Coordinates of C-alpha atoms in Angstrom, one line a residue:
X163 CA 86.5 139.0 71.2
X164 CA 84.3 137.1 68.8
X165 CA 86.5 136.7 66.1
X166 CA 89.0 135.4 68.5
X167 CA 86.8 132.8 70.0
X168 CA 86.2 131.8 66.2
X169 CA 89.7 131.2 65.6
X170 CA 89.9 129.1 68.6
X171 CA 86.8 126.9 67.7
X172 CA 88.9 126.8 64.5
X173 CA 92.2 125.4 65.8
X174 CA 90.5 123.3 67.8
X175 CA 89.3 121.6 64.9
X176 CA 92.1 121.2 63.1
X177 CA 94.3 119.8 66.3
X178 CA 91.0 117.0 66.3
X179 CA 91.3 116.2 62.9
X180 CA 94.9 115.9 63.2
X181 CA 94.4 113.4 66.2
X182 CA 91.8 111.2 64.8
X183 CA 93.8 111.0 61.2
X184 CA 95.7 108.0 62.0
X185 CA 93.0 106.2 63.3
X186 CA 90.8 107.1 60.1
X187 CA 93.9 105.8 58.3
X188 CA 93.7 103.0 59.8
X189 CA 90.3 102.5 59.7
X190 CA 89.9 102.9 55.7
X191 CA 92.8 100.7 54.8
X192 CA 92.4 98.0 57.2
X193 CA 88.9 97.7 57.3
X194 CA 86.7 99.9 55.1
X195 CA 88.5 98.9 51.5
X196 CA 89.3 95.5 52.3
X197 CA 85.3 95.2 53.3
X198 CA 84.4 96.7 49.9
X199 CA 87.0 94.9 48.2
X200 CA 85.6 91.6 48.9
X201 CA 82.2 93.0 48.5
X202 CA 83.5 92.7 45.0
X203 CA 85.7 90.0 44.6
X204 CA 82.2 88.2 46.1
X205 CA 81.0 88.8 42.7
X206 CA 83.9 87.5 40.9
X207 CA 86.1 84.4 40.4
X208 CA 89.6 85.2 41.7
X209 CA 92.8 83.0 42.4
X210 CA 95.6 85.4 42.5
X211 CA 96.8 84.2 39.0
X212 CA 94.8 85.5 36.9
X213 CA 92.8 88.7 37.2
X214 CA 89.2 89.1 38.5
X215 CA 86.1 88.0 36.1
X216 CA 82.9 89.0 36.8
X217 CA 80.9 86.0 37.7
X218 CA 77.5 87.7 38.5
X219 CA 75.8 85.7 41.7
X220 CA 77.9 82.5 40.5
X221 CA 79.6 82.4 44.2
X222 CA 76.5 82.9 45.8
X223 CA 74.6 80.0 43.7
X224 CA 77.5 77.6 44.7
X225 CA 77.3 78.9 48.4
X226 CA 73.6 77.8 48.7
X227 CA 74.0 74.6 47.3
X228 CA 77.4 73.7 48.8
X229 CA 76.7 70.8 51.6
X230 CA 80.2 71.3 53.4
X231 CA 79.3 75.4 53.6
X232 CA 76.0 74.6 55.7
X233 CA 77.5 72.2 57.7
X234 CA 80.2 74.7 58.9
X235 CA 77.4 77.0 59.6
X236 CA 75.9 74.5 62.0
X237 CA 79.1 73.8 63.2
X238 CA 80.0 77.6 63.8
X239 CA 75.9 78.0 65.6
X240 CA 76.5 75.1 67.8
X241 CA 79.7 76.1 69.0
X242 CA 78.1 80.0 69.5
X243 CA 75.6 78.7 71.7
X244 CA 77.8 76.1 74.0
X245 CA 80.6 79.0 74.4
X246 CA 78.3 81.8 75.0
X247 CA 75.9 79.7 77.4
X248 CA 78.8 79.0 79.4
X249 CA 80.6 81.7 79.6
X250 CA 77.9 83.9 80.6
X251 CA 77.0 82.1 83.7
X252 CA 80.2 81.8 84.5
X253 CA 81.4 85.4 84.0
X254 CA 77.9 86.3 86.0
X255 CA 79.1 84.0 89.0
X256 CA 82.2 85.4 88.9
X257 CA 81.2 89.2 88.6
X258 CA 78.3 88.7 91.5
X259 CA 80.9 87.1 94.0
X260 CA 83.5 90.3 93.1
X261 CA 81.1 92.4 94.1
X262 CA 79.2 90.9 96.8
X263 CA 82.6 89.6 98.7
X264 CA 85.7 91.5 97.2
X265 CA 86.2 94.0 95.0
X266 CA 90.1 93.7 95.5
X267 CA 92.3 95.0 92.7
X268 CA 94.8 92.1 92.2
X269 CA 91.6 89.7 91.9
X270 CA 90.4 91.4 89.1
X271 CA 94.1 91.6 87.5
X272 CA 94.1 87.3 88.4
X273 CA 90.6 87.1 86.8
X274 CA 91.8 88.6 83.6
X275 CA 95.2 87.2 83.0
X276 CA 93.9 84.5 80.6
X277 CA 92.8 86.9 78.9
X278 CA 95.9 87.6 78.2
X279 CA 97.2 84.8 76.6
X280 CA 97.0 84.7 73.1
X281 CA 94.7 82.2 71.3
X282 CA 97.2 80.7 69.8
X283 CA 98.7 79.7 73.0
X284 CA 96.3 79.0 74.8
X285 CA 95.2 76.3 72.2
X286 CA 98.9 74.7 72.1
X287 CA 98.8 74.5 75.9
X288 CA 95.6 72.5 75.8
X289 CA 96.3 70.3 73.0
X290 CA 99.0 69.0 75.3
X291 CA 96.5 69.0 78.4
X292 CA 93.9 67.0 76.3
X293 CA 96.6 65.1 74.7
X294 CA 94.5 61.2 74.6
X295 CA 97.9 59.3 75.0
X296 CA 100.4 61.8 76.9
X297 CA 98.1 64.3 78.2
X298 CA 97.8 65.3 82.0
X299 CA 93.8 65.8 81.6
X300 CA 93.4 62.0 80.7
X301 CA 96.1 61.1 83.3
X302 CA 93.6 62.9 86.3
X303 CA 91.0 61.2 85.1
X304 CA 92.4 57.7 85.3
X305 CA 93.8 59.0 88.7
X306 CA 90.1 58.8 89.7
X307 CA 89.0 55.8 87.8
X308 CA 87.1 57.2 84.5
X309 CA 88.3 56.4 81.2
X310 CA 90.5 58.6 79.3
X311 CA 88.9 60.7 76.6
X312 CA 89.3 62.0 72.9
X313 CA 88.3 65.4 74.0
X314 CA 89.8 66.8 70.7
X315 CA 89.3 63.4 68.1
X316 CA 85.9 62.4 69.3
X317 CA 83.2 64.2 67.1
X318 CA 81.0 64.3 70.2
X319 CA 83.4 66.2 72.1
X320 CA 85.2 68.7 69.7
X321 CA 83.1 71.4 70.1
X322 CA 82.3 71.7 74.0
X323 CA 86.5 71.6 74.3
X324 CA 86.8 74.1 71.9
X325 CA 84.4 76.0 73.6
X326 CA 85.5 75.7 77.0
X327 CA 89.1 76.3 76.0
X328 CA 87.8 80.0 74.7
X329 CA 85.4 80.6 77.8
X330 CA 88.8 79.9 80.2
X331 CA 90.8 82.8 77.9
X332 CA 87.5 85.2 77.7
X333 CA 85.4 84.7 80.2
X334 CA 87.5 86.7 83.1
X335 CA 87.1 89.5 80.5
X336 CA 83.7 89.6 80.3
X337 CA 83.5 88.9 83.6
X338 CA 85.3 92.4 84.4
X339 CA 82.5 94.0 82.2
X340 CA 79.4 92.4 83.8
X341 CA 81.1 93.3 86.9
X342 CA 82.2 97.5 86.2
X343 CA 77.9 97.2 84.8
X344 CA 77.3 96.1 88.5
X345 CA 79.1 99.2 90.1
X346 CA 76.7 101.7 88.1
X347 CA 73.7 100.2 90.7
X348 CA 73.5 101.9 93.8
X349 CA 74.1 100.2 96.9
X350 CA 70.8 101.9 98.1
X351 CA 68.5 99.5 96.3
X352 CA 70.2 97.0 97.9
X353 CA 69.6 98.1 101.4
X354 CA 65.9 98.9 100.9
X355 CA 65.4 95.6 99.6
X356 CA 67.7 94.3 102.6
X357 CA 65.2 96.1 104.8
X358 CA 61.8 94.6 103.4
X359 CA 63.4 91.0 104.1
X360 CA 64.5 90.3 100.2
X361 CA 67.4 87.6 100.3
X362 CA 70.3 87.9 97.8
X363 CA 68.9 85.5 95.2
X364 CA 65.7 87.7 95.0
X365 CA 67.4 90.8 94.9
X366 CA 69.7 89.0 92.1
X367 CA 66.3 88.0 90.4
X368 CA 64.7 91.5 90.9
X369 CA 67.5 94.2 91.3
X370 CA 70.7 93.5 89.8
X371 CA 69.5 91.4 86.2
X372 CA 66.8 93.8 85.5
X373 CA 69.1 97.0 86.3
X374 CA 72.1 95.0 84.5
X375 CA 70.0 94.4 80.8
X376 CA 72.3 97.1 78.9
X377 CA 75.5 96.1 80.0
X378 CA 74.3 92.4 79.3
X379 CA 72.9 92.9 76.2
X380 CA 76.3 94.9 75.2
X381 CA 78.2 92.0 76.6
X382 CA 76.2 89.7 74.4
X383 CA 76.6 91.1 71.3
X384 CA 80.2 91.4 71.5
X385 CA 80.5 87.8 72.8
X386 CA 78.7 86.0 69.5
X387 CA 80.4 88.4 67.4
X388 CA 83.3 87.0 68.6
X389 CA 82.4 83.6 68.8
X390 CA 80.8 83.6 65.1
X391 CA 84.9 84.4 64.1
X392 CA 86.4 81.3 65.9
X393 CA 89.4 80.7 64.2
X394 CA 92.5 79.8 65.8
X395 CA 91.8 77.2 68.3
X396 CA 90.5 75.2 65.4
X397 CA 93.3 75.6 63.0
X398 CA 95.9 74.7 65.6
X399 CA 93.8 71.8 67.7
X400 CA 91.5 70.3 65.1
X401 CA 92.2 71.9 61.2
X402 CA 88.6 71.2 61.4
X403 CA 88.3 67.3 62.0
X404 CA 87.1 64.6 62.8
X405 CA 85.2 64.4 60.0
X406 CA 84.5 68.1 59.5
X407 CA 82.8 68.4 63.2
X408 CA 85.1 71.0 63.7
X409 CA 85.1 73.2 60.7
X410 CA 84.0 75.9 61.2
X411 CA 82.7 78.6 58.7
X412 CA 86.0 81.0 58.9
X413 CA 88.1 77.8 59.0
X414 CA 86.2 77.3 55.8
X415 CA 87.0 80.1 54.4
X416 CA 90.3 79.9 54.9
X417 CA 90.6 76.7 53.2
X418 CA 88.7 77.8 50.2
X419 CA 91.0 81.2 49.8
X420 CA 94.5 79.8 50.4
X421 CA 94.3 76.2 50.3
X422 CA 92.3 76.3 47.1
X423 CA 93.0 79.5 46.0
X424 CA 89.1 80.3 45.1
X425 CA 88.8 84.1 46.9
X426 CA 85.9 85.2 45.0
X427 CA 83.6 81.9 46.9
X428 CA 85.6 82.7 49.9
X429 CA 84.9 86.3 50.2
X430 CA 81.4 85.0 48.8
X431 CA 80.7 83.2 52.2
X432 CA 82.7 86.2 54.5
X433 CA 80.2 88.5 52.8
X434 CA 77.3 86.0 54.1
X435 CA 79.0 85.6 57.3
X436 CA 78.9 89.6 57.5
X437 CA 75.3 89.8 56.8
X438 CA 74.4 86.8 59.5
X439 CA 76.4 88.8 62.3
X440 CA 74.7 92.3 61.1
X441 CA 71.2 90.7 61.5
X442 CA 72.1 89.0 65.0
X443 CA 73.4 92.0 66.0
X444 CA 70.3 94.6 65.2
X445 CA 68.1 91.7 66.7
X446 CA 69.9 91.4 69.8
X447 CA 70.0 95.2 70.0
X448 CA 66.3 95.2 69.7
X449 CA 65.2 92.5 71.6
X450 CA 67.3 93.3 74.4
X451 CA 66.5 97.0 74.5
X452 CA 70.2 97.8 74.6
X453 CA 70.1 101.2 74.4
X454 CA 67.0 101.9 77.2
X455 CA 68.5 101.4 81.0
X456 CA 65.3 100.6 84.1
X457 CA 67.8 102.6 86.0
X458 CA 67.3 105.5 84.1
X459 CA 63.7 104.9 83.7
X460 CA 63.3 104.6 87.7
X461 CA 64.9 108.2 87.9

């Protein structure tokens, strides 16, 4: 009987091994060696051409002292903190009112259909929205007597479009996570707190943000993540003008590997960008006590 349940355990093993194999696959060749090869060619100087030299912390030296490279990491920050302030709230509004109102299927399915546009897309379709000459955003507001706008040519107003153009495609996304974090509080809280006279902005204030911190801080981290690699709305809209308001830092490596052809400062600066995102990350984790739930706690 023993022996038996031994072989079991052991084909049970193998079957999971053989299931997981195409994802570990996948995982080594399209992330893990690419990482460490540009780990590498970060130390290098590389242009396709010629083969890799060892150039020591030549690419790094450069990356410090290079004006446009800070810049695009100012750029990249300011847009992180327009399209993350933004979307937040909004995703909170809308995840609140789902579940307060209606928690009707084909709402959710609306709410995440820009989602489901591709970036690419969605950046074409508002580049002919925000068009300052022909576009149907300038002709509403002259409809109701403002001034037409160079939302994407006007240094001043790059950035907040971009940003709002990303929070319209994501934010019914993470409005559908904030929302499935809401359904793991029971109702129960709500009625005692019903019962003691709390309205719903104080049980907002004191049940659901408190009770919602891991999902949130979750939903955080994966939202700057994603908003540190802004890429495509800027290389369609903007190609990172006027006058470099726009560019930001993966725009900038992209220009530096295949406009220039100089991989080993590009992969210098994805390597920085790497180590900015795991140092965000670990301090959001900590800060927001992502992996301790109040709920939990109460119990």
């Amino acid at each position: 009987m023993a022996t038996r349940t031994a072989e079991r355990a052991r084909d049970d093993t193998r079957l999971a091994l053989l299931f997981i194999l195409p994802a570990l696959i996948g995982f080594v060749v399209f992330l893990l060696w690419p990482t460490i090869r540009g780990v590498y060619l970060s130390f290098t100087r590389f242009n396709l051409l010629t083969p890799a030299r060892w150039s020591g912390l030549d690419n790094y030296t450069r990356m410090v002292q290079d004006p446009v490279f800070w810049n695009a990491m100012g750029v990249t920050v300011y847009y992180v903190v327009v399209n993350i302030a933004i979307q937040t709230a909004l995703a909170m509004v809308i995840a609140v009112l789902m579940q307060r109102l209606t928690r009707r299927t084909w709402l959710r399915g609306l709410v995440l259909t820009p989602y489901l546009v591709s970036n690419v897309v969605a950046a074409l379709v508002f580049l002919w929205i925000l068009d300052y000459q022909l576009g149907i955003g300038n002709r509403v507001l002259e409809l109701i007597g403002l001034d037409r706008i160079a939302f994407l040519a006007d240094s001043g107003w790059v950035i907040p479009t971009m940003a709002l153009i990303n929070v319209w495609r994501h934010v019914g996304y993470t409005a559908l996570l904030i929302f499935a974090g809401l359904q793991t509080i029971p109702e129960t809280l709500y009625e005692a707190a019903r019962v003691d006279g709390a309205n719903e902005v104080r049980m907002f204030r004191r049940i659901t943000l408190p009770l919602l911190r891991p999902v949130m801080a979750v939903v955080l981290i994966v939202t700057v993540v994603g908003s540190f690699q802004v890429f495509d709305t800027v290389a369609i809209t903007t190609r990172g003008g006027p006058v470099d308001s726009s560019r930001v830092l993966q725009f900038y490596i992209y220009e530096a590997a295949f406009s220039r052809f100089q991989f080993g400062y590009a992969s210098a600066m994805s390597v920085a960008l790497l180590a900015v995102l795991v140092v965000i990350t670990f301090v959001q984790y900590r800060l927001t006590r992502a992996g301790t739930s109040d709920l939990a706690g109460g119990g």
